[in-house]
Coordinates of C-alpha atoms and ligand atoms in Angstrom, one line a residue:
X4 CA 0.0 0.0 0.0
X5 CA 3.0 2.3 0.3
X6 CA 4.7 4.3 -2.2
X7 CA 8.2 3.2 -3.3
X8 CA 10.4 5.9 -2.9
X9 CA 12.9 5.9 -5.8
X10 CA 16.6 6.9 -6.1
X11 CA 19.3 6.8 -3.2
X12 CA 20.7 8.5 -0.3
X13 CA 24.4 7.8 -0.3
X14 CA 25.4 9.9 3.0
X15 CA 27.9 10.7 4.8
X16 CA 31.1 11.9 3.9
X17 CA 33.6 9.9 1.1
X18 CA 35.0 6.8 2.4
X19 CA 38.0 7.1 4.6
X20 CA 39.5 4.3 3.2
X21 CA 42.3 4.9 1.4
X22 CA 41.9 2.5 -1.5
X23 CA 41.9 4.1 -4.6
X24 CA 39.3 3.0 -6.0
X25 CA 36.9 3.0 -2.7
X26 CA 33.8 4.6 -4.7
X27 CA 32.8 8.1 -4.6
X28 CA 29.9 9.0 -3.0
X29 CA 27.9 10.7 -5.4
X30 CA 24.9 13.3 -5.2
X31 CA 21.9 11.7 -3.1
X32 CA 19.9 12.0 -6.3
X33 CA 15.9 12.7 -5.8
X34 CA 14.3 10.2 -7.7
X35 CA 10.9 10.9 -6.0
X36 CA 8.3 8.4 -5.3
X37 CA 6.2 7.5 -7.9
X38 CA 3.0 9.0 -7.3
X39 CA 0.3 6.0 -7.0
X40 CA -0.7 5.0 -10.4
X41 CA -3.9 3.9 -9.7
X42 CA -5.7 5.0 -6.3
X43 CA -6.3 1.2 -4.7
X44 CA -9.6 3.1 -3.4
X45 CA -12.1 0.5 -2.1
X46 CA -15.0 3.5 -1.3
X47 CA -16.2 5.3 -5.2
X48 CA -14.2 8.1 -5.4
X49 CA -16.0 11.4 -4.6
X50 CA -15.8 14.2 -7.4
X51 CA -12.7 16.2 -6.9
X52 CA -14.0 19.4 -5.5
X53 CA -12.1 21.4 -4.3
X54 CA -11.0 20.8 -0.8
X55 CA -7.9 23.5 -0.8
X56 CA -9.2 27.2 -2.1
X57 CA -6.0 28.3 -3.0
X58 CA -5.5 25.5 -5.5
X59 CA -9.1 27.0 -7.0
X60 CA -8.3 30.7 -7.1
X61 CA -5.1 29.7 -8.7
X62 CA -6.5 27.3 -11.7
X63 CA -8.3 31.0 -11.9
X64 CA -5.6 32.7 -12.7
X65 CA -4.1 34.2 -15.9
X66 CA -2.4 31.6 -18.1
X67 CA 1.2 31.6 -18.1
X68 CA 3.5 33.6 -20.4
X69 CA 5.4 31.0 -23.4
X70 CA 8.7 30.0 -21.8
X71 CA 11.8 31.6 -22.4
X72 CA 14.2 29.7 -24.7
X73 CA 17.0 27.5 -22.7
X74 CA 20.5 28.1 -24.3
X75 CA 21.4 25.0 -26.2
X76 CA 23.6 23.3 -23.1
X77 CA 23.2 20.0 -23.8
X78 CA 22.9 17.9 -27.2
X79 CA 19.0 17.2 -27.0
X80 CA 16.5 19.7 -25.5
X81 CA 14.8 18.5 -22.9
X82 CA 11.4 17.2 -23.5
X83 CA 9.1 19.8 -21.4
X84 CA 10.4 23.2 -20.7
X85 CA 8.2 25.2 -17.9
X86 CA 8.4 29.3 -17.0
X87 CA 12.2 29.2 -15.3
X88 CA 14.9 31.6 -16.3
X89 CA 18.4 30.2 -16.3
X90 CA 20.6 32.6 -14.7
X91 CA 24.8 32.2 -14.9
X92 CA 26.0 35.2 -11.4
X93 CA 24.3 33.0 -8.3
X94 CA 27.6 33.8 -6.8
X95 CA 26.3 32.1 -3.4
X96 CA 26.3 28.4 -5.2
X97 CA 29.1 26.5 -6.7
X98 CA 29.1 26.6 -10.4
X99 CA 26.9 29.8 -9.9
X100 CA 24.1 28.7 -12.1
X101 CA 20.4 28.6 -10.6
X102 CA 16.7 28.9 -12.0
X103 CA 14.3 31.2 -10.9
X104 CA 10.7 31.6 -12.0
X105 CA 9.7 33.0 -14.8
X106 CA 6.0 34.1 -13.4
X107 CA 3.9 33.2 -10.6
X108 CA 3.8 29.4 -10.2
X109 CA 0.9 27.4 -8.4
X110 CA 1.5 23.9 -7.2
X111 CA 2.4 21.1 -9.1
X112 CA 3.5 23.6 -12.2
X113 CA 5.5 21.5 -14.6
X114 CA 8.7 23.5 -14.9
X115 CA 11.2 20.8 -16.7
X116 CA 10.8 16.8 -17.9
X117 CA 14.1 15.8 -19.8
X118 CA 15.5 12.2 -20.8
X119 CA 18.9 11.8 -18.4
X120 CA 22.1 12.5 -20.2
X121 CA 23.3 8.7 -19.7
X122 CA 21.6 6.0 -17.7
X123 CA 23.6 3.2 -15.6
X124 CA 24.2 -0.1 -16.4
X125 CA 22.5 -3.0 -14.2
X126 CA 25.4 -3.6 -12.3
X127 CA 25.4 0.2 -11.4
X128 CA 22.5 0.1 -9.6
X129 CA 22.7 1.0 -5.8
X130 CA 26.1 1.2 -5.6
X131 CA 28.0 4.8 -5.1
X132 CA 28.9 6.3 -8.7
X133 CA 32.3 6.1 -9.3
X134 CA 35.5 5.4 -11.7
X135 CA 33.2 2.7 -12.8
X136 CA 30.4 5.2 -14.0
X137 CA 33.0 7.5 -15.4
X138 CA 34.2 4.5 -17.6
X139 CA 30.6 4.0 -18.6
X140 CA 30.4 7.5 -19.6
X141 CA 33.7 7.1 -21.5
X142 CA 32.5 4.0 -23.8
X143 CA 28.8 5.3 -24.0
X144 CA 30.8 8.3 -25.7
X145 CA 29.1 11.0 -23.9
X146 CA 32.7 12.8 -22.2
X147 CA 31.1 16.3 -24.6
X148 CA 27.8 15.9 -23.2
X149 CA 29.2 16.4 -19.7
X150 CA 31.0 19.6 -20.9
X151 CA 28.2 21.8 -19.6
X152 CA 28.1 19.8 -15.9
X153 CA 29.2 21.9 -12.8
X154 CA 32.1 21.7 -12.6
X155 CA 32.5 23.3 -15.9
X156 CA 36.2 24.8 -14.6
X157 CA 38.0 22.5 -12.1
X158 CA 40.3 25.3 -11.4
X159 CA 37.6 27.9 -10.8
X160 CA 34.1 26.3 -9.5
X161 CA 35.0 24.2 -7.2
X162 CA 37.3 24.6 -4.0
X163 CA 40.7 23.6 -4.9
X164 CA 41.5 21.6 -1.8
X165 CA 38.3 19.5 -2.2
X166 CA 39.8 19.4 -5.5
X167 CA 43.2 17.7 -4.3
X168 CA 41.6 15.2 -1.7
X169 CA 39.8 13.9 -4.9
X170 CA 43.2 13.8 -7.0
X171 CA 45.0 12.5 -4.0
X172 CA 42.4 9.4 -3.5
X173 CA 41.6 8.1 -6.1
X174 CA 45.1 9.1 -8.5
X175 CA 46.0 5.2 -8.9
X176 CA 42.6 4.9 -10.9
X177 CA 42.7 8.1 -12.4
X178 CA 46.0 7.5 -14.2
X179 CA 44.8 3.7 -15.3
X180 CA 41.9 5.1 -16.8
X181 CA 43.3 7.8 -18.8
X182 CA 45.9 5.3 -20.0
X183 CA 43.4 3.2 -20.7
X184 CA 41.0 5.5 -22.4
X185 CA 43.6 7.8 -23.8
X186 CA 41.8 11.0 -22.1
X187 CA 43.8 13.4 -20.0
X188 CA 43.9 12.5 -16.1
X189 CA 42.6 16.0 -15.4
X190 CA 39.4 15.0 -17.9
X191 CA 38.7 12.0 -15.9
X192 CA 38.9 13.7 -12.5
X193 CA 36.6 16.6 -14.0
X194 CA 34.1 13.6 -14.9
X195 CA 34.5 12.1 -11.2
X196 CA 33.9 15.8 -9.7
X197 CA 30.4 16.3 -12.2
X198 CA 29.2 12.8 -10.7
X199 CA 29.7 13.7 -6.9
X200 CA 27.7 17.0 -8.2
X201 CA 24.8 15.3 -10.1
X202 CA 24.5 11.9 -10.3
X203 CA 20.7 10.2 -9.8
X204 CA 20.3 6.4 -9.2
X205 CA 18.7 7.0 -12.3
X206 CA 20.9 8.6 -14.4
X207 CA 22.8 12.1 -14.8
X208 CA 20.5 14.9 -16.1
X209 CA 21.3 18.6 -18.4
X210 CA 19.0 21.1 -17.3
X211 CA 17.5 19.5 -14.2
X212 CA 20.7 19.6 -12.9
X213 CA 21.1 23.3 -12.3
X214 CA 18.3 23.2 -9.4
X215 CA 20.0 24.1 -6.1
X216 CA 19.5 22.1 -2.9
X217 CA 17.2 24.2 -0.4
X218 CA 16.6 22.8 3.3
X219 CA 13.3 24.1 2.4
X220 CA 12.7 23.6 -1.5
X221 CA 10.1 24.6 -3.1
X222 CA 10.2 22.1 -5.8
X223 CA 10.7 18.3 -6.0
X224 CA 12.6 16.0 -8.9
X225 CA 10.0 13.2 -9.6
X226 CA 10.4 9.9 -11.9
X227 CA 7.1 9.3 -12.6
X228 CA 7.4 6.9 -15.3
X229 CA 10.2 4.8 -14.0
X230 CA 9.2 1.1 -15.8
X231 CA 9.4 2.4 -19.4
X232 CA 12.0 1.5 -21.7
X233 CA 13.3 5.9 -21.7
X234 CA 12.3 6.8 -17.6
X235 CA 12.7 10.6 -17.9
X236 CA 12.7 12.5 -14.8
X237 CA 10.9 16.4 -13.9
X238 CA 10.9 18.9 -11.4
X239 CA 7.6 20.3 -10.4
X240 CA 6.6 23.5 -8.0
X241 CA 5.5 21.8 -4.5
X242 CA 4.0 25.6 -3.2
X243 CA 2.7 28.3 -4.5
X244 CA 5.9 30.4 -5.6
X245 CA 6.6 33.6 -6.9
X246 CA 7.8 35.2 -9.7
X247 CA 11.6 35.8 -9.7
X248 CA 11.9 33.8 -6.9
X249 CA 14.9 30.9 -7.1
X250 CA 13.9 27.6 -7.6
X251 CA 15.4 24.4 -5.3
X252 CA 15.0 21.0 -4.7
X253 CA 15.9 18.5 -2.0
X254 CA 19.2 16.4 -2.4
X255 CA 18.6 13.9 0.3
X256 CA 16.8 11.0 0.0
X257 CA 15.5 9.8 2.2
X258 CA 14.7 13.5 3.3
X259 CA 14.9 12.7 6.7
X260 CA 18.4 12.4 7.6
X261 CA 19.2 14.6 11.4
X262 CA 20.6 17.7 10.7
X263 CA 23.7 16.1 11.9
X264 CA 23.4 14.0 9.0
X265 CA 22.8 16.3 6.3
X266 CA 25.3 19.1 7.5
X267 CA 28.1 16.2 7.2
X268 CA 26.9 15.0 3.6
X269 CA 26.5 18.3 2.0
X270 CA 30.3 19.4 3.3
X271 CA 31.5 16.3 2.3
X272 CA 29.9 15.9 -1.1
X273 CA 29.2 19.4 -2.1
X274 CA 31.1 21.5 0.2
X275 CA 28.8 24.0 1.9
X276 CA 27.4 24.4 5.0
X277 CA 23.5 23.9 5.8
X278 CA 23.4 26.0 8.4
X279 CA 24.2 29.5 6.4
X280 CA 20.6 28.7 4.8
X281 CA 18.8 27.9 7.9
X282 CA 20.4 30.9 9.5
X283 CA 20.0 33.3 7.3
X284 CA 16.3 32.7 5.9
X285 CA 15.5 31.5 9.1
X286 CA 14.0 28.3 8.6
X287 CA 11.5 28.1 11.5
X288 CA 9.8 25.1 10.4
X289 CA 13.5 22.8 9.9
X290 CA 14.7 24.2 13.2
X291 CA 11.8 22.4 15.2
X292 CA 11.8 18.9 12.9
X293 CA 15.8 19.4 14.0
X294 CA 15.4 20.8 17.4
X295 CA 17.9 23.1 16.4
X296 CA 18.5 26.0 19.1
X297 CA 21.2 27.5 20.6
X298 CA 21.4 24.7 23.2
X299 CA 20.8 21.9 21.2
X300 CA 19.0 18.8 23.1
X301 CA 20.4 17.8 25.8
X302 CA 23.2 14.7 24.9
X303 CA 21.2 11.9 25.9
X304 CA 18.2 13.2 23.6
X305 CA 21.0 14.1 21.1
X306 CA 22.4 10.1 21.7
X307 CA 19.2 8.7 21.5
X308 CA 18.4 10.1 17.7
X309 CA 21.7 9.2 16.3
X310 CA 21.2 5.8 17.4
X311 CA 17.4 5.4 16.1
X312 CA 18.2 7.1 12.3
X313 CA 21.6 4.9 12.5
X314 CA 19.2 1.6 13.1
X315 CA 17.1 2.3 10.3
X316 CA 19.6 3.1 8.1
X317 CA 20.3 -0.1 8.7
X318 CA 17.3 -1.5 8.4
X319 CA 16.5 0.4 5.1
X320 CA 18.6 -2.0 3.4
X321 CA 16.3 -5.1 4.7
X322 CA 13.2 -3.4 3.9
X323 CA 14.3 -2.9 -0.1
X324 CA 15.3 -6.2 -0.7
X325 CA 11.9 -7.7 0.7
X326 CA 9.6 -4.9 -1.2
X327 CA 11.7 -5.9 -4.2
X328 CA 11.4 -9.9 -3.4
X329 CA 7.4 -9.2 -2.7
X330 CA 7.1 -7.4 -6.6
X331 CA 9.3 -10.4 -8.3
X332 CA 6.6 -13.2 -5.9
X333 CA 3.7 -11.6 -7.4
X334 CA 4.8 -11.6 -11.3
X335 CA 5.9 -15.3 -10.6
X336 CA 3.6 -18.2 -11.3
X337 CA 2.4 -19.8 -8.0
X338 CA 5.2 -22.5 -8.2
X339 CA 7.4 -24.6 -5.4
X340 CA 10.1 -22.2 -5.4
X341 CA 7.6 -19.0 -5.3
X342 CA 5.9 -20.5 -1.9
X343 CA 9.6 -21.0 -0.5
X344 CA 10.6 -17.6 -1.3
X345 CA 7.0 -16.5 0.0
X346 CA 7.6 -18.1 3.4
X347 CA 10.9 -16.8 3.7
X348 CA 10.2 -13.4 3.0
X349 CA 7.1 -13.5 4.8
X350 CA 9.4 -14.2 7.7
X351 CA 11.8 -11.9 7.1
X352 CA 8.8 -9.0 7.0
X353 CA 7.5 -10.1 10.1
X354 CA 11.1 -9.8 11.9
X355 CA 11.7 -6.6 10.5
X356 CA 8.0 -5.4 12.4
X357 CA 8.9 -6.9 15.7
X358 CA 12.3 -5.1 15.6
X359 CA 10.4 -1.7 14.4
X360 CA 8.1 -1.7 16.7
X361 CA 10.6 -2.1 19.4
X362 CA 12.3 0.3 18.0
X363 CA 9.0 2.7 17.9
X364 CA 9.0 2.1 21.7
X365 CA 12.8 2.8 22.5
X366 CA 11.8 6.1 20.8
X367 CA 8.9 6.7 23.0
X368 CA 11.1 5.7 26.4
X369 CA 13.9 8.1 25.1
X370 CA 12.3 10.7 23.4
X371 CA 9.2 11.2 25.1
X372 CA 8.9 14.8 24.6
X373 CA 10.3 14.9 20.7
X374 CA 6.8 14.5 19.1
X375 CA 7.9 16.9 15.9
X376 CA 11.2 15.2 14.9
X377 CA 12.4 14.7 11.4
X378 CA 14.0 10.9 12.9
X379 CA 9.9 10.7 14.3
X380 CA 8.9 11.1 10.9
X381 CA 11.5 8.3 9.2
X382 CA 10.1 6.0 11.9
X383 CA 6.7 6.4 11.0
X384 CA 7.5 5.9 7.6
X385 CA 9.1 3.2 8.4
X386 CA 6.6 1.3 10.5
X387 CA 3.6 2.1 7.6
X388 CA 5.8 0.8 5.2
X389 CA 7.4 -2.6 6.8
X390 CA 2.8 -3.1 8.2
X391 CA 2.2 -3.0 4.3
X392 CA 5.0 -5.7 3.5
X393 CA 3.6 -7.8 6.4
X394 CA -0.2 -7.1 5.4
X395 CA 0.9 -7.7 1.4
X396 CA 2.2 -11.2 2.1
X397 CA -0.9 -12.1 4.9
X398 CA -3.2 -14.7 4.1
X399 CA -5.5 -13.7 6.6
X400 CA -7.0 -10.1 8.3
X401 CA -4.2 -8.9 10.6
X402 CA -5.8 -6.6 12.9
X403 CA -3.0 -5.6 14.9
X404 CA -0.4 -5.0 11.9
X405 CA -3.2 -3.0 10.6
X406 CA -3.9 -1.0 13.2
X407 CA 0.0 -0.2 13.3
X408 CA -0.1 0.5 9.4
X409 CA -3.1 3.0 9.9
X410 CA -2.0 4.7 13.5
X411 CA 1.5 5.5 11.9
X412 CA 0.0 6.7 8.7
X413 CA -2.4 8.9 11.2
X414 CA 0.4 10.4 13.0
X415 CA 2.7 10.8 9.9
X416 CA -0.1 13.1 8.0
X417 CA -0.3 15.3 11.0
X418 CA 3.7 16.0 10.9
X419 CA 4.3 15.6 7.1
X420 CA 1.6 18.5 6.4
X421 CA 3.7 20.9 8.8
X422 CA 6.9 19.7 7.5
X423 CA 6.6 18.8 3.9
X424 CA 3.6 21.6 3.4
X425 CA 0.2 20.6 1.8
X426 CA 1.1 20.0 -2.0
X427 CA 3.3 17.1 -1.5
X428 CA 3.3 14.1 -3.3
X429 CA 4.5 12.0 -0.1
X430 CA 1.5 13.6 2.0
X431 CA -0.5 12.7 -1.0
X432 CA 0.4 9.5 -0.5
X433 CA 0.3 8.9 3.2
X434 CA -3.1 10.5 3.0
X435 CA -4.3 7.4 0.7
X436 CA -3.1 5.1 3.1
X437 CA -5.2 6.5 6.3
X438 CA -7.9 6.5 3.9
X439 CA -7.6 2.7 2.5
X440 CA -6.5 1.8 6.6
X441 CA -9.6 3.3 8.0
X442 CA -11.5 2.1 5.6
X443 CA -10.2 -1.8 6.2
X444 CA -10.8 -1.3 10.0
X445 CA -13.8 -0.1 9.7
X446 CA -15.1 -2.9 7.5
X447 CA -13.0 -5.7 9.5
X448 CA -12.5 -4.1 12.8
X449 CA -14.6 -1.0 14.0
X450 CA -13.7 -1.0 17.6
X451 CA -10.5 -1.8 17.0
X452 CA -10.3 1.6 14.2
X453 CA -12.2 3.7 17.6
X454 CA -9.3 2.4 20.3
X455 CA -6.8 4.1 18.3
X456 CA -8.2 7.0 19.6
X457 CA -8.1 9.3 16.6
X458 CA -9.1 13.1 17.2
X459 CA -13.3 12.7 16.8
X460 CA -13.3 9.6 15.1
X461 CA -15.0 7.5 17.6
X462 CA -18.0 6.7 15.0
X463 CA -18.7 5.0 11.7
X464 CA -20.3 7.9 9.9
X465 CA -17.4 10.0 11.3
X466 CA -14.4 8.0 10.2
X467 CA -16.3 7.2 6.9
X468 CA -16.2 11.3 6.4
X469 CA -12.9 11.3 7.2
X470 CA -11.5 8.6 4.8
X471 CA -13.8 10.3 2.4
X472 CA -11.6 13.4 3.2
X473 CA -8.1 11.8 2.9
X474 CA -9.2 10.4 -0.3
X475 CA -10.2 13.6 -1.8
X476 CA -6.5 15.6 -0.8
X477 CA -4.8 12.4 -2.1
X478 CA -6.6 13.1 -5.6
X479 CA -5.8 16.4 -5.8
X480 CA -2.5 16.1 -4.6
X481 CA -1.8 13.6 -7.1
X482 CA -3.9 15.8 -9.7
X483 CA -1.6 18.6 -9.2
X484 CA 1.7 16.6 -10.1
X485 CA -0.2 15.2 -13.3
X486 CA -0.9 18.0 -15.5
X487 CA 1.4 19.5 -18.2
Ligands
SAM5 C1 23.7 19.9 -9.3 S1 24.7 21.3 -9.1 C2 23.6 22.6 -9.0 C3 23.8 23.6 -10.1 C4 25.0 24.5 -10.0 N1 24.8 25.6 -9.1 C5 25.6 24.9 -11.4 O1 26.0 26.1 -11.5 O2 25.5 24.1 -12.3 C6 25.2 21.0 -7.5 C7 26.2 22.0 -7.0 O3 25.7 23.3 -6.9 C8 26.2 23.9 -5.7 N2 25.0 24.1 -4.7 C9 23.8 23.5 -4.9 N3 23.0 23.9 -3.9 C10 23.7 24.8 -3.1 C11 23.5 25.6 -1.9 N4 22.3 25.5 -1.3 N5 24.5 26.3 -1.4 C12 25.7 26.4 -2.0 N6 26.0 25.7 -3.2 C13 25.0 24.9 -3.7 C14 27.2 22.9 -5.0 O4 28.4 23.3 -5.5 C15 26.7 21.6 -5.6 O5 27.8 20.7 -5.7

């Protein structure tokens, strides 16, 4: 019943190893959930009024003006171009490139959809992008069509000591590569540096690649159309947003890495600091998901986070390769080796639960006071989707896993919509979930939906409204990232 979140979050800072050809981490590309295809509603879908008036005034408003003509950057134009304005002085981000918007831009606005420059090869897949990639980039005879990456100028857009740890790490496979392939070693490290800068699980992109990271973006990079033979990817407005105002995306994924976290990747990877943003615009809303203040929380709070978000980054890993073992089950015939695999997994699911729900109560023991954490809302992401595996491979009505599956999903709209804001596709998602959870407990297991406790939903016909409700925001939400 959960979304798949696509892409990868490679965090942290390079490898310390010293091995030369230890991978470099690259870019924590944003290949954003796939919005839900097809709503799995069980209740007839209401018409979709309306629910948010802003969303009305704007489809009110005057239409756009044509967009302005990209310059020719890359050797195919991208395949959608939206109202952004390239601009070359944004002195205050490496490469100093950025977009901004052209006009006024309401929610869900289409501003770019392009093919990636290159795509990966299987074995590629989910591991860190590194001399291997630049080799694929090499043979696949796209070194011109990186030309136009940041870094365009080693010597001038990038700092020059970051530079030299590069060189200095990875030199042995540098220098085999060029002999190998003929191309100047300060080529090859240029193509290394544009990787750590852009690379996506799902390829390395022309124009999409000039949106800046924003703790507080008002866009989002989405792959809708991941299965088909050419997946392109496209950034879309997630507010309301002004005209001339400069338009950013997320680079983490999952977004919900601690501050901690984040501050350490982006220094690492892209060498800024985080906290010049959330300083200077003042970033009320990250501050309080990071319980940022001058005195911090106290170390056994501080302790207590780093060791939840360091379990589920463990136990990420886990949940992947059982959503990905659940998808293979259900395209398989019902044969021997299917039911084997089916136990097993099954199993595996139904570990992973136990150990994240004791995990959900350490959290509760620790943190009893941290309702409005970004690490709160990984959890509860975490527990909706490892209640879907288990429910998914269930023969028979589990009320309990349910009521975990629908309790998180409760809890998880109410931060998401302060956090993430009311256009996102992940709240759009989240909110189908309540829905199609309420909607199972109330049909399997009323009393069981009404000792959850949920603010005034203690009746049928009220919970029924509700569901009704989440349904309706989860259209439109998914409406808004649809249109062209
Ligand atoms: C994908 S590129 C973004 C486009 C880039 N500004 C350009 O001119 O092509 C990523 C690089 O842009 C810079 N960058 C992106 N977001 C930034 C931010 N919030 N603050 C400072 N630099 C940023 C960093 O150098 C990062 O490695």
């Amino acid at each position: 019943m959960a979304d798949n979140e696509d892409g990868f979050g490679l965090f942290g800072s390079d490898s310390e190893s010293d091995n030369d050809d230890a991978p470099i981490l690259s870019t924590a590309g944003i290949d954003l959930m796939k919005a839900k295809a097809q709503s799995s509603s069980s209740a007839p879908l209401p018409p979709s009024s309306i629910t948010n008036p802003s969303i009305h005034t704007l489809s009110l408003s005057p239409p756009p003006p044509p967009p302005v003509p990209l310059p020719p950057l890359w050797p195919t134009p991208p395949i959608h171009v939206g109202n952004i304005v390239l601009n070359q002085e944004s002195a205050s981000y490496g490469g100093s490139r950025s977009f901004t918007a052209q006009c006024d831009l309401h929610p869900g606005a289409l501003l770019i959809r392009e093919l990636p420059l290159i795509t990966w090869p299987s074995t590629q897949i989910g591991k860190p992008l590194g001399i291997e990639a630049v080799a694929h980039i090499i043979t696949s005879n796209k070194v011109s069509a990186f030309d136009s990456l940041h870094p365009v100028n080693l010597q001038t857009d990038v700092p020059q000591d970051e530079v030299s740890k590069i060189q200095a790490k990875y030199s042995s496979a540098i220098s085999s590569l060029s002999s190998t392939s003929s191309l100047p070693p300060p080529t090859i490290l240029r193509l290394l540096m544009t990787l750590i800068c852009n690379g996506f699980e799902s390829g390395v992109y022309g124009y999409l690649s000039i949106f800046n990271h924003s703790e507080s973006p008002n866009c989002i990079k989405l792959q809708p159309n991941n299965n088909d033979s050419q997946p392109y990817s496209e950034v879309r407005a997630l507010r309301p947003i002004k005209e001339g105002e400069h338009l950013t995306i997320s680079y983490v994924n999952p977004r919900e890495q601690t501050f901690t976290t984040r501050q350490a990747y982006f220094k690492a990877q892209h060498f800024f600091d985080i906290s010049v943003e959330i300083e200077s615009s003042n970033l009320t809303t990250v501050k309080k998901y990071d319980s940022l203040s001058p005195s911090g929380l106290p170390e056994l709070e501080e302790e207590a986070i780093s060791s939840i978000e360091n379990t589920l980054n463990s136990f990420d890993p886990l949940l992947s390769e059982i959503v990905e073992a659940q998808k293979q089950i259900k395209q398989l015939s019902t044969s021997h080796n299917t039911l084997e695999a089916k136990t097993t997994y099954a199993e595996k699911a139904s570990d992973l639960y136990s150990a994240s729900i004791e995990l959900s109560k350490t959290y509760h023991e620790r943190l009893p006071n941290l309702t409005h954490h970004i690490i709160r809302i990984r959890l509860l992401k975490f527990l909706r989707d490892v209640s879907s595996s288990v429910l998914d491979f269930s023969e028979d009505f589990d009320s309990e896993v349910l009521k975990t599956f629908t309790k998180s999903s409760y809890d998880l709209f109410h931060l998401q919509i302060e956090y993430l804001g009311e256009y996102h596709p992940d709240l759009g998602t989240t909110c189908l979930d309540l829905a199609e959870g309420i909607s199972l407990l109330l049909a399997r297991d009323p009393q069981g939906l009404f000792d959850l406790k949920f603010d005034n939903l203690q009746s049928v016909v009220s919970c029924a409204k509700f569901e009704g409700k989440m349904r309706k925001m989860f259209r439109e939400i998914k409406e808004m990232h649809e249109t062209t």
